[in-house]
Coordinates of C-alpha atoms in Angstrom, one line a residue:
Chain A
M1 CA 0.1 0.3 -0.4
A2 CA 3.2 2.4 -0.5
V3 CA 5.7 3.2 -2.4
Y4 CA 8.8 2.5 -0.4
T5 CA 11.5 2.8 -2.2
D6 CA 12.1 6.2 -4.3
V7 CA 13.3 6.3 -7.8
S8 CA 15.0 9.1 -9.9
D9 CA 13.5 10.0 -13.2
E10 CA 16.6 9.1 -14.7
E11 CA 17.0 5.6 -13.1
L12 CA 13.7 5.3 -14.6
S13 CA 14.5 6.3 -17.9
A14 CA 17.1 3.7 -18.2
F15 CA 15.3 1.2 -17.0
V16 CA 12.3 1.0 -19.3
A17 CA 14.9 1.8 -22.3
R18 CA 15.8 -1.6 -22.1
Y19 CA 12.2 -2.4 -22.9
D20 CA 10.6 -2.7 -26.8
I21 CA 8.2 -0.1 -25.0
G22 CA 8.3 3.4 -26.2
G23 CA 10.3 5.8 -24.3
L24 CA 9.0 6.4 -20.9
L25 CA 6.3 9.5 -20.5
A26 CA 5.3 9.7 -16.5
A27 CA 5.9 7.5 -13.9
K28 CA 3.1 7.8 -10.9
G29 CA 4.2 6.0 -7.4
I30 CA 0.8 3.6 -6.7
A31 CA -1.2 2.8 -3.4
E32 CA -1.2 -1.1 -4.8
G33 CA -0.3 -3.8 -3.2
V34 CA 0.8 -4.7 0.4
E35 CA 4.6 -5.6 0.4
N36 CA 6.2 -3.6 -2.8
S37 CA 6.6 -0.6 -4.5
N38 CA 4.8 0.0 -7.6
Y39 CA 4.8 2.9 -10.1
L40 CA 2.3 2.9 -13.3
L41 CA 4.3 4.1 -16.0
H42 CA 3.6 5.8 -19.6
T43 CA 5.4 4.8 -22.8
E44 CA 5.0 6.1 -26.2
K45 CA 3.2 2.5 -26.2
A46 CA 1.1 1.7 -23.6
F47 CA 0.7 1.6 -19.8
F48 CA 2.3 -0.9 -17.2
I49 CA 2.5 -0.9 -13.5
L50 CA 6.8 -1.6 -12.7
T51 CA 6.9 -3.7 -9.6
L52 CA 9.7 -2.8 -6.8
Y53 CA 10.5 -6.0 -4.9
E54 CA 10.9 -5.1 -1.2
K55 CA 12.4 -7.5 1.3
R56 CA 9.3 -9.3 2.3
V57 CA 9.3 -11.1 -1.3
K58 CA 12.6 -13.5 -1.5
E59 CA 14.0 -12.6 -4.6
E60 CA 14.4 -17.4 -4.9
D61 CA 10.6 -16.9 -5.6
L62 CA 10.0 -14.5 -8.1
P63 CA 11.0 -17.0 -11.0
F64 CA 8.0 -18.8 -9.6
F65 CA 5.8 -16.0 -9.8
I66 CA 6.8 -14.1 -12.9
G67 CA 7.1 -17.7 -14.7
L68 CA 3.6 -18.4 -13.4
M69 CA 1.6 -15.3 -14.9
Q70 CA 3.3 -15.7 -17.9
H71 CA 1.5 -19.5 -17.9
L72 CA -1.8 -18.1 -17.1
A73 CA -2.0 -15.6 -19.4
A74 CA -0.7 -17.7 -22.4
G75 CA -3.4 -19.7 -20.6
G76 CA -6.3 -17.4 -21.2
L77 CA -6.6 -15.5 -17.9
N78 CA -6.9 -12.4 -17.3
C79 CA -4.0 -11.1 -15.2
P80 CA -1.1 -8.6 -15.1
V81 CA 1.6 -10.3 -17.6
P82 CA 5.2 -9.7 -17.4
V83 CA 7.4 -8.0 -20.2
R84 CA 10.2 -9.6 -21.2
N85 CA 13.2 -6.6 -21.7
R86 CA 15.1 -6.7 -24.9
E87 CA 17.6 -9.7 -23.8
G88 CA 14.3 -12.0 -23.1
E89 CA 14.6 -11.2 -18.9
A90 CA 11.4 -9.8 -17.2
L91 CA 13.0 -9.9 -14.3
G92 CA 15.5 -7.1 -14.0
R93 CA 17.0 -5.0 -11.3
L94 CA 16.4 -1.2 -10.3
A95 CA 17.1 0.6 -7.7
G96 CA 19.2 -2.1 -5.8
R97 CA 16.2 -4.2 -6.1
P98 CA 14.2 -6.4 -8.2
A99 CA 12.0 -5.6 -10.7
C100 CA 9.8 -6.5 -13.3
I101 CA 7.0 -4.4 -15.7
V102 CA 3.7 -6.2 -15.6
T103 CA 0.6 -5.1 -18.5
F104 CA -1.9 -2.7 -17.3
L105 CA -4.9 -3.8 -16.4
D106 CA -8.2 -2.3 -16.3
G107 CA -10.7 -2.8 -13.5
M108 CA -11.3 -2.5 -9.7
G109 CA -11.2 -4.0 -6.5
V110 CA -15.0 -4.1 -5.4
R111 CA -15.3 -2.6 -1.7
R112 CA -18.3 -4.7 -0.8
P113 CA -19.0 -7.5 -3.3
G114 CA -22.4 -9.0 -4.0
V115 CA -23.2 -12.5 -5.4
G116 CA -22.9 -11.6 -8.7
H117 CA -19.2 -11.0 -8.1
C118 CA -18.6 -14.4 -5.5
H119 CA -20.1 -16.2 -8.4
A120 CA -17.6 -14.7 -10.8
V121 CA -14.8 -15.4 -9.0
G122 CA -15.8 -19.0 -7.9
E123 CA -15.7 -19.1 -11.7
A124 CA -12.3 -17.0 -12.1
L125 CA -10.9 -19.6 -9.7
A126 CA -11.0 -22.6 -10.9
R127 CA -9.9 -21.6 -14.2
L128 CA -7.0 -20.6 -12.4
H129 CA -6.4 -24.0 -11.4
L130 CA -7.0 -24.9 -14.3
A131 CA -4.6 -23.2 -16.5
G132 CA -2.1 -23.9 -13.7
A133 CA -2.2 -27.7 -14.6
D134 CA 0.7 -28.1 -16.3
F135 CA 2.8 -25.1 -14.8
P136 CA 6.2 -27.7 -14.6
M137 CA 7.4 -25.0 -10.9
R138 CA 6.5 -25.6 -7.4
R139 CA 6.8 -23.6 -4.5
V140 CA 5.6 -24.8 -1.2
N141 CA 3.3 -23.0 0.7
A142 CA 4.9 -21.7 3.7
L143 CA 1.8 -20.3 5.4
S144 CA 0.1 -23.9 5.3
V145 CA -0.7 -26.0 8.5
Q146 CA 3.2 -26.5 9.3
G147 CA 3.6 -22.6 9.3
W148 CA 0.9 -21.7 12.0
R149 CA 2.7 -23.2 15.2
P150 CA 5.5 -20.9 14.2
L151 CA 3.4 -17.8 14.5
F152 CA 1.7 -18.6 17.5
E153 CA 4.4 -18.8 18.9
Q154 CA 5.3 -15.2 18.2
A155 CA 2.2 -14.4 19.3
Q156 CA 0.5 -16.5 22.3
D157 CA 2.3 -14.7 25.0
R158 CA 0.4 -11.6 24.4
A159 CA -3.0 -13.4 22.5
D160 CA -4.9 -12.6 25.6
T161 CA -4.2 -8.8 26.1
V162 CA -6.4 -8.5 22.4
T163 CA -9.1 -10.8 23.6
P164 CA -9.6 -12.8 26.8
G165 CA -9.4 -16.7 26.0
L166 CA -8.0 -16.3 22.3
R167 CA -4.4 -18.1 23.5
E168 CA -6.3 -21.3 24.8
H169 CA -8.8 -21.0 21.9
T170 CA -5.8 -21.1 19.0
A171 CA -3.8 -23.6 21.1
N172 CA -6.6 -25.7 20.7
A173 CA -7.5 -25.4 16.9
L174 CA -4.3 -25.3 15.9
A175 CA -3.5 -28.9 17.6
A176 CA -6.9 -30.1 15.8
L177 CA -6.0 -28.5 12.8
E178 CA -2.5 -30.2 13.2
R179 CA -3.6 -33.5 13.8
D180 CA -6.7 -33.3 11.2
W181 CA -5.3 -32.0 8.4
P182 CA -6.5 -33.4 4.9
T183 CA -3.3 -34.5 2.8
G184 CA -3.5 -36.0 -1.0
L185 CA -6.2 -34.3 -1.9
P186 CA -5.8 -32.8 -6.0
D187 CA -3.3 -30.1 -5.6
G188 CA -1.9 -27.9 -7.9
V189 CA -0.9 -23.7 -8.7
I190 CA -3.1 -21.8 -5.4
H191 CA -3.8 -18.3 -5.7
A192 CA -4.0 -18.1 -1.8
D193 CA -4.4 -14.5 -1.4
L194 CA -7.3 -14.1 -3.5
F195 CA -8.8 -11.2 -1.5
P196 CA -11.6 -8.9 -2.7
D197 CA -8.5 -6.0 -3.2
N198 CA -6.9 -8.4 -5.8
V199 CA -10.2 -9.3 -8.5
F200 CA -10.1 -6.2 -10.8
F201 CA -14.0 -5.5 -11.6
L202 CA -15.9 -3.6 -14.2
G203 CA -19.1 -3.7 -12.8
Q204 CA -20.5 -7.2 -12.6
T205 CA -17.8 -8.8 -15.0
L206 CA -14.6 -10.0 -13.5
S207 CA -11.6 -7.9 -15.4
G208 CA -9.1 -10.3 -14.2
L209 CA -6.8 -11.2 -11.0
I210 CA -3.8 -9.7 -9.5
D211 CA -1.0 -9.9 -6.9
F212 CA 0.7 -13.6 -7.2
Y213 CA 2.6 -13.3 -4.4
F214 CA 1.3 -15.5 -2.2
A215 CA 1.1 -18.1 -5.1
C216 CA 2.1 -21.9 -4.4
T217 CA 1.6 -24.8 -4.7
D218 CA -0.8 -26.5 -2.5
A219 CA -4.8 -28.4 -2.6
L220 CA -6.7 -26.3 -4.8
A221 CA -10.1 -26.7 -2.5
Y222 CA -8.2 -24.8 0.3
D223 CA -7.8 -21.6 -2.2
L224 CA -11.8 -22.2 -2.3
A225 CA -11.7 -22.2 1.4
V226 CA -9.8 -18.8 1.4
C227 CA -12.2 -17.3 -0.6
L228 CA -15.2 -18.4 1.2
N229 CA -13.1 -16.6 4.2
A230 CA -12.7 -13.6 2.6
W231 CA -16.4 -13.1 0.1
C232 CA -18.6 -14.4 2.2
F233 CA -18.8 -13.1 5.0
E234 CA -20.7 -10.1 6.4
A235 CA -19.9 -6.6 8.2
D236 CA -21.5 -8.5 11.3
G237 CA -19.3 -11.9 10.9
S238 CA -22.4 -13.7 9.8
Y239 CA -22.2 -15.9 6.6
N240 CA -23.6 -15.1 3.4
L241 CA -24.8 -18.8 2.4
T242 CA -26.0 -17.5 -1.0
K243 CA -22.4 -15.6 -1.6
G244 CA -21.2 -19.0 -0.7
Q245 CA -23.5 -21.0 -2.8
A246 CA -22.6 -18.6 -5.6
M247 CA -19.5 -18.7 -5.3
I248 CA -19.0 -22.9 -4.9
T249 CA -21.5 -22.8 -8.1
G250 CA -19.6 -20.7 -9.8
Y251 CA -16.3 -22.4 -9.0
E252 CA -17.9 -26.1 -10.0
R253 CA -19.2 -25.0 -13.2
V254 CA -15.2 -25.0 -14.3
R255 CA -13.9 -27.6 -12.3
R256 CA -16.3 -29.9 -10.2
L257 CA -15.1 -30.4 -6.8
E258 CA -13.9 -34.4 -6.1
P259 CA -16.2 -36.1 -3.1
R260 CA -12.9 -36.1 -0.4
E261 CA -12.5 -31.9 -1.3
V262 CA -16.1 -31.4 -0.6
E263 CA -15.8 -33.5 2.6
A264 CA -12.8 -31.8 3.6
L265 CA -14.3 -28.2 2.6
P266 CA -14.7 -27.3 6.7
I267 CA -11.3 -28.3 8.0
L268 CA -9.9 -26.2 4.8
C269 CA -12.4 -23.6 5.9
R270 CA -10.6 -23.6 9.5
G271 CA -7.5 -23.3 8.5
A272 CA -7.5 -20.5 6.2
A273 CA -9.1 -18.7 8.7
L274 CA -6.5 -19.8 11.4
R275 CA -3.8 -18.7 8.7
F276 CA -4.9 -15.3 8.1
M277 CA -5.9 -15.1 11.8
L278 CA -2.3 -15.8 12.8
T279 CA -0.6 -13.6 10.7
R280 CA -3.0 -10.5 11.3
L281 CA -2.5 -11.8 14.9
V282 CA 1.3 -11.3 14.4
D283 CA 1.6 -7.8 12.5
W284 CA -1.6 -6.4 15.3
L285 CA 1.1 -7.3 18.4
N286 CA 3.6 -5.9 16.2
V287 CA 2.8 -1.8 15.2
P288 CA 5.4 0.2 15.8
P289 CA 4.5 2.7 17.8
G290 CA 3.3 6.0 16.2
A291 CA 3.0 4.0 12.6
L292 CA 0.2 5.6 10.3
V293 CA -0.8 2.0 9.3
R294 CA -3.5 0.6 11.1
P295 CA -2.9 -3.7 11.1
K296 CA -5.6 -5.5 9.8
D297 CA -8.1 -6.3 12.6
P298 CA -7.3 -10.2 13.9
L299 CA -10.4 -10.6 15.4
E300 CA -12.2 -10.6 12.1
Y301 CA -10.7 -14.2 11.7
Y302 CA -11.2 -15.6 14.8
R303 CA -15.0 -14.8 14.5
K304 CA -15.0 -16.7 11.3
L305 CA -12.8 -19.5 12.4
R306 CA -15.7 -19.4 15.5
F307 CA -17.9 -20.2 12.7
H308 CA -16.4 -23.0 10.7
E309 CA -15.9 -24.8 13.7
R310 CA -19.9 -25.1 14.1
A311 CA -20.0 -26.2 10.6
A312 CA -20.6 -29.9 10.0
S313 CA -20.5 -30.2 5.9
A314 CA -20.4 -28.1 3.2
A315 CA -23.8 -28.1 2.9
D316 CA -23.3 -25.0 5.7
Y317 CA -21.2 -23.0 2.7
G318 CA -24.3 -23.7 0.2
R319 CA -22.7 -26.6 -1.3
A320 CA -25.3 -28.7 -2.2
A321 CA -25.5 -32.4 -1.5
Chain B
M1 CA 2.6 11.9 -1.1
A2 CA -0.3 9.9 -0.7
V3 CA -3.4 8.7 -0.3
Y4 CA -5.6 10.1 2.7
T5 CA -8.5 9.6 1.7
D6 CA -9.9 6.1 0.7
V7 CA -13.1 6.1 -2.1
S8 CA -15.2 2.8 -2.8
D9 CA -15.4 1.8 -5.8
E10 CA -19.4 2.5 -6.3
E11 CA -18.9 6.1 -5.1
L12 CA -16.1 6.7 -7.5
S13 CA -17.6 5.1 -10.6
A14 CA -20.9 6.9 -9.6
F15 CA -19.1 10.3 -9.4
V16 CA -17.2 9.5 -12.8
A17 CA -20.8 9.2 -13.9
R18 CA -21.4 13.0 -13.5
Y19 CA -18.9 14.0 -16.5
D20 CA -18.7 13.4 -20.2
I21 CA -15.2 11.2 -19.6
G22 CA -16.8 7.6 -20.2
G23 CA -17.0 4.9 -17.5
L24 CA -14.4 4.3 -15.4
L25 CA -12.1 1.5 -16.6
A26 CA -9.5 2.0 -13.6
A27 CA -8.6 4.1 -10.5
K28 CA -5.5 3.8 -8.7
G29 CA -4.5 5.9 -5.4
I30 CA -1.3 7.9 -6.5
A31 CA 1.9 9.7 -4.1
E32 CA 1.6 12.6 -5.9
G33 CA 1.1 16.5 -3.9
V34 CA 2.1 17.3 -0.7
E35 CA -1.6 18.0 0.6
N36 CA -4.2 16.2 -0.7
S37 CA -5.2 12.9 -2.3
N38 CA -4.6 12.2 -5.4
Y39 CA -6.2 9.1 -8.2
L40 CA -4.8 8.8 -11.4
L41 CA -8.4 7.4 -13.2
H42 CA -8.8 5.3 -16.4
T43 CA -12.2 5.7 -17.9
E44 CA -13.5 5.1 -21.7
K45 CA -12.1 8.4 -23.3
A46 CA -8.8 8.9 -21.8
F47 CA -6.2 9.3 -18.3
F48 CA -6.9 11.9 -15.5
I49 CA -5.9 12.6 -12.0
L50 CA -8.8 12.4 -9.7
T51 CA -7.9 15.3 -6.1
L52 CA -9.3 15.4 -2.7
Y53 CA -8.8 18.2 -0.9
E54 CA -7.7 17.9 2.2
K55 CA -8.1 19.8 5.6
R56 CA -4.9 21.8 4.9
V57 CA -6.3 23.7 1.7
K58 CA -8.5 26.0 2.5
E59 CA -12.5 25.2 1.2
E60 CA -12.9 29.0 0.2
D61 CA -9.2 29.2 -2.2
L62 CA -10.4 25.9 -4.6
P63 CA -12.6 28.6 -7.2
F64 CA -9.0 30.2 -7.5
F65 CA -7.0 27.8 -8.6
I66 CA -9.3 25.6 -10.1
G67 CA -10.4 29.4 -12.5
L68 CA -6.6 29.5 -12.5
M69 CA -5.9 26.4 -14.2
Q70 CA -8.6 27.1 -16.3
H71 CA -7.6 30.0 -17.1
L72 CA -3.7 29.5 -17.7
A73 CA -4.4 26.3 -19.7
A74 CA -6.6 28.8 -22.1
G75 CA -3.7 31.0 -22.2
G76 CA -1.4 28.3 -24.1
L77 CA 0.6 26.9 -20.4
N78 CA 0.8 23.3 -20.4
C79 CA -0.8 22.7 -16.6
P80 CA -3.6 20.3 -15.5
V81 CA -6.9 21.3 -16.6
P82 CA -10.0 21.2 -14.3
V83 CA -12.6 19.3 -16.4
R84 CA -16.2 20.1 -16.1
N85 CA -19.1 17.8 -15.2
R86 CA -22.1 17.8 -17.0
E87 CA -23.5 20.7 -14.7
G88 CA -20.7 22.8 -16.0
E89 CA -18.8 22.7 -12.6
A90 CA -15.5 21.9 -12.7
L91 CA -15.4 21.3 -8.7
G92 CA -17.4 18.4 -7.2
R93 CA -17.7 16.9 -4.0
L94 CA -16.9 12.7 -3.1
A95 CA -16.5 11.0 0.2
G96 CA -16.8 13.8 2.3
R97 CA -14.7 16.2 0.4
P98 CA -14.4 19.4 -2.0
A99 CA -13.1 17.0 -5.2
C100 CA -11.6 17.9 -9.4
I101 CA -10.7 16.0 -12.0
V102 CA -7.7 17.3 -14.0
T103 CA -6.8 16.0 -17.0
F104 CA -3.7 13.6 -17.0
L105 CA 0.3 15.7 -18.3
D106 CA 2.8 13.5 -19.3
G107 CA 6.2 14.2 -17.8
M108 CA 8.2 13.6 -14.8
G109 CA 9.9 15.7 -11.8
V110 CA 13.6 15.8 -12.4
R111 CA 16.0 14.7 -9.8
R112 CA 19.2 16.6 -11.0
P113 CA 18.4 19.8 -12.8
G114 CA 20.5 20.8 -15.0
V115 CA 21.5 24.1 -16.8
G116 CA 19.2 23.3 -19.5
H117 CA 16.7 22.5 -17.1
C118 CA 16.9 26.1 -15.4
H119 CA 16.4 27.6 -18.5
A120 CA 13.4 26.3 -19.3
V121 CA 11.7 26.8 -15.4
G122 CA 12.8 30.5 -16.5
E123 CA 11.3 30.8 -19.5
A124 CA 8.4 28.6 -18.4
L125 CA 8.1 30.6 -15.0
A126 CA 7.9 33.8 -17.1
R127 CA 5.3 32.2 -19.4
L128 CA 3.2 31.6 -16.3
H129 CA 3.5 35.2 -15.2
L130 CA 2.6 36.7 -18.3
A131 CA -0.6 34.1 -19.0
G132 CA -1.6 35.2 -15.8
A133 CA -1.6 38.8 -16.2
D134 CA -5.4 39.2 -17.1
F135 CA -6.7 36.7 -14.2
P136 CA -9.8 38.5 -12.9
M137 CA -9.0 36.4 -9.2
R138 CA -6.6 37.6 -6.2
R139 CA -5.6 36.0 -3.5
V140 CA -3.5 36.9 -1.0
N141 CA 0.3 34.9 -0.2
A142 CA -0.9 33.8 3.1
L143 CA 3.4 32.9 3.6
S144 CA 5.1 36.3 2.5
V145 CA 6.7 39.1 5.0
Q146 CA 3.0 39.2 6.9
G147 CA 3.1 35.4 7.5
W148 CA 7.0 35.1 8.8
R149 CA 6.8 36.0 12.6
P150 CA 4.0 33.9 13.5
L151 CA 5.6 30.8 12.1
F152 CA 9.1 31.8 13.6
E153 CA 6.9 32.6 17.2
Q154 CA 5.9 29.1 16.9
A155 CA 9.0 27.6 16.3
Q156 CA 11.5 30.0 18.1
D157 CA 11.5 28.2 21.7
R158 CA 13.1 25.5 20.3
A159 CA 14.7 26.6 16.9
D160 CA 18.6 26.0 18.6
T161 CA 17.9 22.6 19.0
V162 CA 17.7 22.0 15.4
T163 CA 21.4 24.1 15.2
P164 CA 22.7 26.1 17.8
G165 CA 22.5 30.0 16.7
L166 CA 19.3 29.6 14.2
R167 CA 17.0 31.7 16.6
E168 CA 18.9 34.6 17.0
H169 CA 20.4 34.3 13.4
T170 CA 16.6 34.1 11.9
A171 CA 15.2 36.6 14.7
N172 CA 17.5 39.4 12.8
A173 CA 16.6 38.3 9.3
L174 CA 13.4 38.7 9.8
A175 CA 13.4 42.0 11.6
A176 CA 15.6 42.8 8.6
L177 CA 12.8 41.7 6.0
E178 CA 9.8 43.1 8.0
R179 CA 12.2 46.6 7.7
D180 CA 13.2 46.7 4.0
W181 CA 10.7 44.4 2.1
P182 CA 10.0 46.4 -1.2
T183 CA 6.7 47.0 -1.8
G184 CA 5.3 48.3 -5.3
L185 CA 6.5 45.8 -7.7
P186 CA 4.7 44.1 -10.4
D187 CA 2.8 41.8 -9.4
G188 CA 0.4 39.3 -10.5
V189 CA -0.2 35.3 -10.2
I190 CA 2.5 33.5 -8.9
H191 CA 3.1 30.2 -8.5
A192 CA 4.9 30.7 -4.9
D193 CA 6.7 26.7 -5.0
L194 CA 7.8 26.0 -8.5
F195 CA 9.7 23.5 -6.9
P196 CA 11.5 20.4 -9.1
D197 CA 8.6 18.2 -8.0
N198 CA 6.0 20.6 -9.9
V199 CA 7.8 20.8 -13.3
F200 CA 7.7 18.2 -15.9
F201 CA 10.0 17.0 -18.0
L202 CA 10.4 14.5 -21.0
G203 CA 13.8 14.6 -21.6
Q204 CA 15.2 18.2 -22.0
T205 CA 11.6 19.3 -22.5
L206 CA 9.5 21.5 -20.4
S207 CA 6.2 19.3 -21.0
G208 CA 4.2 21.0 -17.5
L209 CA 4.0 22.6 -15.0
I210 CA 1.5 21.2 -12.2
D211 CA 0.4 21.8 -8.3
F212 CA -1.2 25.2 -8.1
Y213 CA -2.4 24.9 -4.6
F214 CA 0.1 27.9 -3.4
A215 CA -0.4 30.0 -6.3
C216 CA -1.5 33.8 -5.6
T217 CA -1.3 37.6 -6.4
D218 CA 2.0 38.8 -5.4
A219 CA 5.2 40.5 -6.6
L220 CA 6.3 38.6 -10.0
A221 CA 10.2 38.7 -9.0
Y222 CA 9.5 37.4 -5.7
D223 CA 8.4 34.0 -7.8
L224 CA 11.7 34.0 -9.9
A225 CA 13.4 34.2 -6.2
V226 CA 12.0 31.2 -5.0
C227 CA 12.7 29.3 -8.3
L228 CA 16.3 30.5 -8.2
N229 CA 16.3 29.0 -4.2
A230 CA 14.7 25.9 -5.3
W231 CA 16.5 25.1 -8.9
C232 CA 20.4 26.9 -8.4
F233 CA 21.9 25.4 -5.7
E234 CA 23.8 21.9 -5.4
A235 CA 23.8 19.6 -2.4
D236 CA 26.5 20.4 -1.1
G237 CA 24.9 24.1 -0.6
S238 CA 26.8 26.6 -3.2
Y239 CA 24.7 28.4 -5.3
N240 CA 25.3 27.8 -9.1
L241 CA 26.0 30.8 -10.8
T242 CA 25.6 29.3 -14.4
K243 CA 21.9 27.6 -13.4
G244 CA 21.0 31.0 -12.1
Q245 CA 22.3 32.9 -15.1
A246 CA 20.5 30.3 -17.5
M247 CA 17.0 30.4 -15.3
I248 CA 17.0 34.6 -15.7
T249 CA 18.5 34.5 -19.1
G250 CA 14.9 32.1 -19.9
Y251 CA 12.9 33.9 -17.9
E252 CA 13.6 37.6 -19.8
R253 CA 13.6 36.0 -22.8
V254 CA 10.2 35.6 -22.2
R255 CA 9.4 38.7 -19.6
R256 CA 12.1 41.3 -19.2
L257 CA 12.6 42.3 -15.5
E258 CA 12.2 46.1 -14.4
P259 CA 15.3 47.8 -13.2
R260 CA 13.7 47.8 -9.7
E261 CA 12.7 44.2 -9.6
V262 CA 16.6 43.4 -10.8
E263 CA 17.6 45.1 -7.8
A264 CA 15.3 43.7 -5.2
L265 CA 16.4 40.1 -6.2
P266 CA 19.1 39.6 -3.5
I267 CA 16.7 40.6 -0.7
L268 CA 13.5 38.6 -2.7
C269 CA 15.5 35.9 -2.2
R270 CA 16.4 36.0 1.4
G271 CA 12.7 36.4 2.0
A272 CA 11.7 33.3 -0.3
A273 CA 14.7 31.3 1.9
L274 CA 13.4 32.2 5.0
R275 CA 9.6 31.2 4.0
F276 CA 11.3 27.5 3.3
M277 CA 13.5 27.7 6.1
L278 CA 10.4 28.4 8.4
T279 CA 7.9 26.3 7.0
R280 CA 10.0 23.6 7.2
L281 CA 11.5 24.2 10.7
V282 CA 8.0 24.4 12.0
D283 CA 7.2 21.2 10.5
W284 CA 10.4 19.5 11.4
L285 CA 9.6 20.8 15.1
N286 CA 6.0 19.5 15.2
V287 CA 6.7 15.2 13.6
P288 CA 4.4 13.5 15.6
P289 CA 6.6 10.8 17.3
G290 CA 7.1 7.7 15.1
A291 CA 5.8 9.3 11.9
L292 CA 6.7 7.3 8.6
V293 CA 7.8 10.8 6.7
R294 CA 10.4 12.3 7.7
P295 CA 10.0 15.9 7.3
K296 CA 12.1 18.5 4.5
D297 CA 15.7 19.8 6.5
P298 CA 14.8 23.6 7.5
L299 CA 18.7 23.7 7.4
E300 CA 19.0 23.8 4.0
Y301 CA 17.2 26.9 3.7
Y302 CA 19.5 28.3 6.7
R303 CA 22.0 28.0 4.4
K304 CA 20.7 29.3 1.5
L305 CA 19.6 32.2 3.5
R306 CA 23.1 33.0 4.4
F307 CA 24.2 32.8 0.7
H308 CA 21.9 35.6 0.4
E309 CA 22.6 37.7 3.1
R310 CA 26.1 37.9 1.5
A311 CA 25.1 38.8 -2.0
A312 CA 25.3 42.0 -3.1
S313 CA 23.3 42.5 -6.4
A314 CA 21.6 40.8 -9.0
A315 CA 24.5 40.1 -10.1
D316 CA 25.7 37.5 -7.8
Y317 CA 22.9 35.3 -9.4
G318 CA 24.1 35.5 -12.3
R319 CA 21.6 38.3 -13.8
A320 CA 24.2 40.3 -16.6
A321 CA 24.0 44.2 -15.4

């Protein structure tokens, strides 16, 4: 959500000159993405987004992310397409950081997603899974079940300062998930962070997906669980069954869930809620004093977690039996 | 340099629909300008900048700023042009704030201005002064000599914490300027803040001027003094006579300075340096603890002030006798 690295006009122009996209006409730092610095570029040919990768993105993961966007775009998915420079490289260096120019994608994130948006997201998610099926690279999901205990350990001592009982509840939820976490589900490329910020719409029509910097190889149905968490709850914490139904129906119009995926849906939703609760909790407890950016509320995901703990089957999410 | 006001996709689309600029395709918060929230908009017709005016801009001044940009653009100056909505209004309201859509201007601020840039800025400044000559509205320069003592009084108690002797030196400089400040110089519309951030170039060619939110009615030569301060010193604090010469020559190619303006140049430069030193000093002494934005260094302008105090005539700035 910020521009962390300041680049001079001279550095930018020299960088852009290495690409076959025309001379640089304008560059504006933009507030997009959470982790990186982004500039909107206007060149003699078109508009582009330039991303400078900051510390939280590991440099060794960049070939996966950039290769994935190229692969998905070639497979027909609307996503930013990394542009290759004259030497054929999509990944360069600028101002001491890895840097990539991608195509500009029209559309806007929706603040208040409706049922139609949820249906469209379900469809797009399944298309992403199909388009990613033959992507040859793999990347471990560092924020899946084996990554949750280290986060819990960072946060547990102060968890009850956020709300009483949070520590014990989380400890129990984590132990249960570690014990019961499903294995052997159909896996492949997942987006892993397909929140409303990362899905562009033009009116009701989904125009593209962005921000693949949590993408990894994991159970496909876990990605759906992330989306159910991110899109189908109301501001008051209630689960909107109609939205859930729309999302799952949209997904299954493109890729039918296998019975074991249907069966695993409640525990996958629980895991997804815990994952976002834990990262938010760690951020919440580690805000530098006086910081201007307010971290996201971990309790939103605590409430979602407790909803999932009461769910008995995929029917509770709107999936027809 | 930030987006202070967050606007939903729905509010934005509804706002844009009141203009004849096509449907909204994309909107990105951009880091531009110091005081306001800015969004880059892509519509079916073109790219635009949407500005939401935050607290530091007085709402009653907006008709002056917006009218001025329209007037200057009509007079052939390259600057953002406020777009009128279907009711003929260029000033609207969005998210509880005054808001204006202006045209998108190509070009980039230069980090390290050269002699050619300084010449071009001098020319453009004089063109602005000529284009503004028949602008009918007036706005007092709140940051001219009568505005400096209140700033000094806010800062004086802690001035010496920034550097020893700053308080006494500033008190003396201020008293001298209050006593000797010239009156009756040719006046008109001045930009009053034409720093390198606010001048766009494409290579060596000046492509436009932006950020008219300090513009006011004041001595034209004072605007040149602001620019000499902002463009013609090197990072080590030395005045670059070649740049100053280029800027003044550029200015006078378009508008010849009158003898009394030439004579007043050293004191105008002193005043301009004190003005930026004082506002920076107040900001410097009032940074909230933990703030992410580091304020600009007031001592840069203290050094410039002391250069001007040693200047005997306009020749010391590179103006041929």
